[in-house]
XYZ file of C-alpha atoms in Angstrom:
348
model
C -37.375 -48.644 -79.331
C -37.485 -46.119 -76.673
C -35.643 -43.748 -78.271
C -32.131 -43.651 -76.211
C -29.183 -43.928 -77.631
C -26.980 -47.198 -77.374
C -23.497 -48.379 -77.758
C -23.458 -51.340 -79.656
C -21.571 -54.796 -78.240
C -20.318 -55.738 -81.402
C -20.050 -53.933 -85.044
C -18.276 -54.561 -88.159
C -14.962 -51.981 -89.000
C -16.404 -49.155 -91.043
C -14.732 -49.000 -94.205
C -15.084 -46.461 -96.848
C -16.388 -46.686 -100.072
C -13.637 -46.109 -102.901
C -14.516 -44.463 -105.995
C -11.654 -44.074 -108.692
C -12.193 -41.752 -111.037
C -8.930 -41.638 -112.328
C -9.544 -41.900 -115.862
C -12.646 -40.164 -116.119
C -12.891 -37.188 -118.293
C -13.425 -34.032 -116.484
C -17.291 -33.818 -117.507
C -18.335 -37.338 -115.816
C -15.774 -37.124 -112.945
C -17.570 -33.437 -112.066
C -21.180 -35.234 -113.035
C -20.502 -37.938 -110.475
C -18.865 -35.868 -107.761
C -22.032 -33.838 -108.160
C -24.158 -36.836 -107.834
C -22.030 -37.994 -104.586
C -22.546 -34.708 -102.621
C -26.078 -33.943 -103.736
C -27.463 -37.336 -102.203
C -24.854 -37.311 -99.019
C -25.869 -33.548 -98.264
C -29.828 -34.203 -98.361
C -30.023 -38.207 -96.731
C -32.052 -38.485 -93.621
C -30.569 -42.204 -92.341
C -32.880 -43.793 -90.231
C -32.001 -42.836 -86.314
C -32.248 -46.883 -84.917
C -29.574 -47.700 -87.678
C -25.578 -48.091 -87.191
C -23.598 -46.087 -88.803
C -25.321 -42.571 -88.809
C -23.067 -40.939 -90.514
C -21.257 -41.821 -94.496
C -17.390 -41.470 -95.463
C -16.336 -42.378 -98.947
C -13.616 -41.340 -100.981
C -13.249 -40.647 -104.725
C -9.765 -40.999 -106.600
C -9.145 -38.333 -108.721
C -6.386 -37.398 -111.768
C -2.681 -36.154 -110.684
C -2.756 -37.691 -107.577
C -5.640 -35.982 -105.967
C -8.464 -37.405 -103.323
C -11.823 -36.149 -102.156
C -13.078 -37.170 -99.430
C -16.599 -36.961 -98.802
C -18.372 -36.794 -95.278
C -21.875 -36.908 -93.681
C -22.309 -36.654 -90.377
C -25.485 -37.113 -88.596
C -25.444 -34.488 -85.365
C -27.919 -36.930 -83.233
C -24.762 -38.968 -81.846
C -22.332 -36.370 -81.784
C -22.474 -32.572 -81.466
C -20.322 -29.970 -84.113
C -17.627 -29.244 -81.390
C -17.569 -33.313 -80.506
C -17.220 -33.717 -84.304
C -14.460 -30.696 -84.826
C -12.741 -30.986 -81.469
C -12.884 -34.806 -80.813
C -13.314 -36.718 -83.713
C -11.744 -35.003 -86.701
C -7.863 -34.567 -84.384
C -8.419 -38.225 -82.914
C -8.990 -39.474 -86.983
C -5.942 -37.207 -87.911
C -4.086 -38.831 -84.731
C -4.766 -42.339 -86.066
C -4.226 -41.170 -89.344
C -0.538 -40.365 -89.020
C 0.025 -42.860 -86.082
C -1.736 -45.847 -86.465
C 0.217 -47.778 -83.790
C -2.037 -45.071 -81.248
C -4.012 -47.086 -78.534
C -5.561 -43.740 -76.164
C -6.793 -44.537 -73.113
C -10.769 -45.069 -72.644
C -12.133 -42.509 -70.812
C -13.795 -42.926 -67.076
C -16.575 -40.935 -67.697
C -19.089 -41.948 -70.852
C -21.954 -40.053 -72.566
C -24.329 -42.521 -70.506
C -22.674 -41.257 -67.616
C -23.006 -37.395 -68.014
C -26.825 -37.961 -69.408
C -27.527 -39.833 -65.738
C -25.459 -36.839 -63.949
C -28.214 -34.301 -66.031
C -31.024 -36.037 -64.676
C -29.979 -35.786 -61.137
C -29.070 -31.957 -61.439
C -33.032 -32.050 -62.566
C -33.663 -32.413 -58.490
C -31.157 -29.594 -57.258
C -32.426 -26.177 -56.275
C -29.687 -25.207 -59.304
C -31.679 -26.176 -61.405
C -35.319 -25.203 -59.656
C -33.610 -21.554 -59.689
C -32.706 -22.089 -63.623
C -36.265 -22.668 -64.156
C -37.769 -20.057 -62.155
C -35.530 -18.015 -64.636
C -36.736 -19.064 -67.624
C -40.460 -19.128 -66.677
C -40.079 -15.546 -66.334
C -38.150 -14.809 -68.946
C -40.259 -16.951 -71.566
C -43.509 -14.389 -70.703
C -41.268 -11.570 -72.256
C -39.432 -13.100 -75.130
C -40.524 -11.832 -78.284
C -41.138 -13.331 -81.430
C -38.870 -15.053 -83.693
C -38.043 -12.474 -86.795
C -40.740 -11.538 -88.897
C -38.936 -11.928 -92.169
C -40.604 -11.738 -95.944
C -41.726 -15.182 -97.614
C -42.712 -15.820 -100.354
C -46.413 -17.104 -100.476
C -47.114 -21.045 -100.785
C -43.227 -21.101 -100.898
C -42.747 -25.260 -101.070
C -46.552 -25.910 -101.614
C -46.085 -29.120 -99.122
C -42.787 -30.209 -100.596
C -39.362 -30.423 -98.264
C -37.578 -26.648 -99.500
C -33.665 -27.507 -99.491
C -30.961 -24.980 -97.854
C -28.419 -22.991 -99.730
C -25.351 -22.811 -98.711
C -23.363 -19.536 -98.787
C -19.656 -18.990 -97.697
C -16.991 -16.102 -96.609
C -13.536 -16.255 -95.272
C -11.932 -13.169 -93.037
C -8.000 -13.719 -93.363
C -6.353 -13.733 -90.735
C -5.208 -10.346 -90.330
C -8.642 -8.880 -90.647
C -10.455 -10.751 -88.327
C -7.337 -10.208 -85.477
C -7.968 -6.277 -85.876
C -12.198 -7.166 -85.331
C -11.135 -8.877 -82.609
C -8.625 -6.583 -81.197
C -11.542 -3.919 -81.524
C -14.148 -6.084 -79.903
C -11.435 -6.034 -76.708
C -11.263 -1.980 -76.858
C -15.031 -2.692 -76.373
C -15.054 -5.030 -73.576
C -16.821 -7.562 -75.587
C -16.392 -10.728 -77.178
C -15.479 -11.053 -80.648
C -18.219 -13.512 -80.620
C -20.848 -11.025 -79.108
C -19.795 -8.691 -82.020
C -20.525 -11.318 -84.973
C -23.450 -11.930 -83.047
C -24.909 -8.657 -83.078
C -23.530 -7.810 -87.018
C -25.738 -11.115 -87.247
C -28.979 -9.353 -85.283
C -28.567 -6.252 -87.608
C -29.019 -7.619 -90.960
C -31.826 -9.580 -89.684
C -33.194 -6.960 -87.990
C -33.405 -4.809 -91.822
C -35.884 -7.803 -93.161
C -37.662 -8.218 -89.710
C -41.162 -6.745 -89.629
C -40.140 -5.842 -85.689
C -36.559 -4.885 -84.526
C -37.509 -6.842 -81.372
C -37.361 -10.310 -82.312
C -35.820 -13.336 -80.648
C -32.680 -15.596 -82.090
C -32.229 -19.546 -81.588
C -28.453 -19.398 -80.015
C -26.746 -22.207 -80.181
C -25.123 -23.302 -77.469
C -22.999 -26.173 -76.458
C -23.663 -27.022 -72.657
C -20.935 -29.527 -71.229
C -21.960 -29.149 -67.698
C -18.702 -29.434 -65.816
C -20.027 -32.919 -63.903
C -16.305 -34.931 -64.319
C -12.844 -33.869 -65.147
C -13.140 -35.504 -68.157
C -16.328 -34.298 -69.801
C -14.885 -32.089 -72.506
C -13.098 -35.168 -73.809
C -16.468 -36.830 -74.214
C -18.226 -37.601 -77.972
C -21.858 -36.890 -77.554
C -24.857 -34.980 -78.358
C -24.125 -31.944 -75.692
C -25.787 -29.058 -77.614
C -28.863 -26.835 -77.132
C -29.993 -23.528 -77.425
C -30.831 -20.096 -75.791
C -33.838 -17.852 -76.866
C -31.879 -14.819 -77.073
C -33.492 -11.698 -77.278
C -32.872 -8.565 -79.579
C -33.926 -5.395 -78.836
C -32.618 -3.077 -82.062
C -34.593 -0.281 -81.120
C -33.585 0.677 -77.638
C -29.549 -0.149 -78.292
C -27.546 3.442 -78.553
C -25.442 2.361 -81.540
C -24.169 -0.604 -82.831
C -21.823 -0.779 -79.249
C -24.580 -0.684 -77.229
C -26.169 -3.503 -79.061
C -23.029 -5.619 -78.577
C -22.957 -4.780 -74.371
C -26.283 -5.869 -74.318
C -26.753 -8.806 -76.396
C -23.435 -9.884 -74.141
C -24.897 -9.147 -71.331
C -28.182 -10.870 -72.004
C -26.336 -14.115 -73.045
C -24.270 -14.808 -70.056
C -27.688 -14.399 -67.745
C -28.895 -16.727 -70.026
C -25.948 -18.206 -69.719
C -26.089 -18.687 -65.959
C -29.455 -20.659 -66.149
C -28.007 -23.103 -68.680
C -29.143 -26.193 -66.635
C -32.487 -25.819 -68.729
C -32.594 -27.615 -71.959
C -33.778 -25.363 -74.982
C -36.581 -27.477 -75.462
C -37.977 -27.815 -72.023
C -37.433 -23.215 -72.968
C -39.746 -23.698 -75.567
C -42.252 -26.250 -73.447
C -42.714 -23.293 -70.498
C -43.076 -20.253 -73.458
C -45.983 -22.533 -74.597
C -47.269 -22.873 -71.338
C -47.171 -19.437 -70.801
C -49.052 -19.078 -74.099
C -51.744 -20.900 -73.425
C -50.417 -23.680 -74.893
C -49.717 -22.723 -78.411
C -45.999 -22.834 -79.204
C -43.853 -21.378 -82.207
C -40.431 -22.280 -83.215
C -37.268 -19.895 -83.671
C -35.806 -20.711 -86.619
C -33.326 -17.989 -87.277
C -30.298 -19.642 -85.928
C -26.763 -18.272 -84.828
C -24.273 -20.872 -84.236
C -20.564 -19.968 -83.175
C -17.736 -22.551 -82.579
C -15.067 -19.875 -82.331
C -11.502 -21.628 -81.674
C -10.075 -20.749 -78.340
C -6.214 -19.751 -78.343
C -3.501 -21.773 -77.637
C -0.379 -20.104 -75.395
C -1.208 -16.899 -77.710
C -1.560 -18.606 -80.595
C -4.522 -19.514 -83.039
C -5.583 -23.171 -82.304
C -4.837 -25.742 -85.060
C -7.590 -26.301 -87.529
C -8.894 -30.026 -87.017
C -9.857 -29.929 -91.046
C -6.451 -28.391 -92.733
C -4.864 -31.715 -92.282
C -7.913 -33.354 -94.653
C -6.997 -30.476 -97.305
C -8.531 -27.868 -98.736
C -12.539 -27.787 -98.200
C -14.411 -27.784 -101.533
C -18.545 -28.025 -99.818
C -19.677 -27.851 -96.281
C -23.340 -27.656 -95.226
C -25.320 -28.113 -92.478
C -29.359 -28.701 -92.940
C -31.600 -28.418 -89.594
C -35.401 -29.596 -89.215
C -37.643 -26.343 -88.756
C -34.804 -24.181 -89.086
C -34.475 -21.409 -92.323
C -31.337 -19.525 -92.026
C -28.580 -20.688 -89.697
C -25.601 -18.540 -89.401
C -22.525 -20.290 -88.653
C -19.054 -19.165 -87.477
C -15.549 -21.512 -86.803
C -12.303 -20.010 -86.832
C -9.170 -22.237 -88.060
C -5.459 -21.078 -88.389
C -6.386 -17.568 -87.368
C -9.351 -16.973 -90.126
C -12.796 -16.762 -89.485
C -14.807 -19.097 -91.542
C -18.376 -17.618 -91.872
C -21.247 -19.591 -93.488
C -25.025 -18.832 -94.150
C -27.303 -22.261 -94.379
C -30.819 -20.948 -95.727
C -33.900 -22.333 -96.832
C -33.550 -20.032 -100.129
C -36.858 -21.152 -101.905
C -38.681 -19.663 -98.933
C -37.879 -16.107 -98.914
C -38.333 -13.782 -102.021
C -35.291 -12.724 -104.288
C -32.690 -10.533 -102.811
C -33.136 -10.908 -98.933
């Protein structure tokens, strides 16, 4: 009733829904495949209901299996769900004998530790940060719409994909280290560009995803829980040298920001409506990036290959139009653009 999350005492085994379509001709088997991810990808399940997420799997001709997934972010962040869940379900997948260890530390746990860093001078200096910072911020970006786009109706997003192979994206990222920068300060800033050439202003500000895990116990990047939140990152096309420049100082900018982390996003967006006078906006061009870290040299293991080849993936975020999403598996770079397309005119 009040809102916080609970762990239940007692809750039936979740088991998946089975649909065989086995001897279904290709039309119907496509028709209700279609039907199955058009209703997953756009459900809103109530937030005081167990299970808030939906797995089901359809049998398919010659041996084949989809497996269909929605998974509502509330309970668990996207690096809990790629980085904890998805290799634990693979674990127990191949091993089912597997009986881990519980953890010491719980999400309850690091949510109580948060609210006593609230009454540090940490965090009174990570404020006094962002109250100054909010009074300069610019703008989200100013991008064409198309007029009475929705005309009160809920506008769905539009999902659009790219993959860089593996040899590609290791010579971007060998560049981006001539540079000094992150390869994921360089997608960043490719990102700021094209959104800049829409953008009434070339000084705009960007909803940056970010997930915070502050490091309270040993164990907290083990933990499954809602950890993320955002930075209001600004972009300032205009006074960058060349593209280089732009990369230093979006960098740059981000790990300031980056320092003063013990402020939520939201509590951000409270003080730049203060500062306002009280009237608040949202940012709702969003870059996301849950780059895979190396492992002794080597790519890190994709938590999804194991599940087979992806056929749909989309993510679909309240007051939020275009989302820009990067994850790199098996040394590719997976890049994917979630827009609300009925909102913007043709072409953009």
């Amino acid at each position: 009733p009040d809102g916080r999350q609970q762990i239940l005492a007692d809750t039936e085994p979740y088991r998946f829904e089975v649909l065989d379509l086995r001897t279904a001709g290709t039309e119907e088997a496509e028709h209700r495949l279609t039907s199955i991810r058009d209703r997953m990808a756009t459900e809103v399940r109530p937030a005081d209901v167990w299970p808030l997420w939906e797995v089901r799997v359809s049998l398919l001709p010659d041996h084949r299996v989809r497996v269909h997934i929605s998974f509502d972010l509330l309970v668990a962040d996207v690096s809990s769900f790629f980085y904890q869940l998805l290799p634990q379900w693979r674990e127990f997948y191949h091993h089912a004998e597997s009986a881990p260890e519980p953890l010491a530390l719980t999400f309850r746990d690091y949510v109580l530790a948060e609210e006593e860093l609230r009454k540090t001078p940490r965090y009174e200096r990570s404020l006094e940060y962002w109250r100054k910072r909010v009074r300069e911020l610019p703008a989200a970006p100013e991008l064409p719409t198309v007029q009475g786009a929705g005309g009160g109706e809920r506008l769905g997003f539009v999902r659009r994909h790219a993959r860089l192979d593996a040899e590609l994206w290791g010579r971007i990222k060998a560049k981006a280290g001539e540079f000094g920068v992150t390869p994921s300060s360089a997608m960043l800033a490719a990102f700021a560009v094209t959104i800049g050439t829409w953008s009434k202003s070339q000084r705009f500000t960007l909803n940056f995803t970010a997930v915070n895990r502050l490091p309270v116990h040993e164990e907290v990047d083990d933990v499954v829980g809602e950890f993320a939140s955002f930075d209001l990152l600004e972009v300032d096309a205009v006074s960058a040298p060349d593209f280089a420049g732009l990369v230093r100082e979006l960098q740059r900018q981000s790990w300031a920001d980056f320092d003063h982390r013990y402020v939520s996003g939201v509590r951000i967006l409270r003080e730049r409506a203060r500062a306002r006078g009280g009237t608040g906006d949202v940012m709702p061009v969003v870059f996301t990036s849950a780059l895979g870290s190396d492992v002794d040299g080597k790519p890190a293991p994709s938590p999804v290959d194991w599940l087979g080849e992806q056929s749909y993936f989309i993510s679909q975020t309240p007051q939020v139009t275009i989302d820009h999403f990067l994850l790199e598996f098996g040394g590719n770079l997976e890049l994917a653009w979630h827009a609300v397309d009925g909102l913007f005119p043709e072409g953009l």
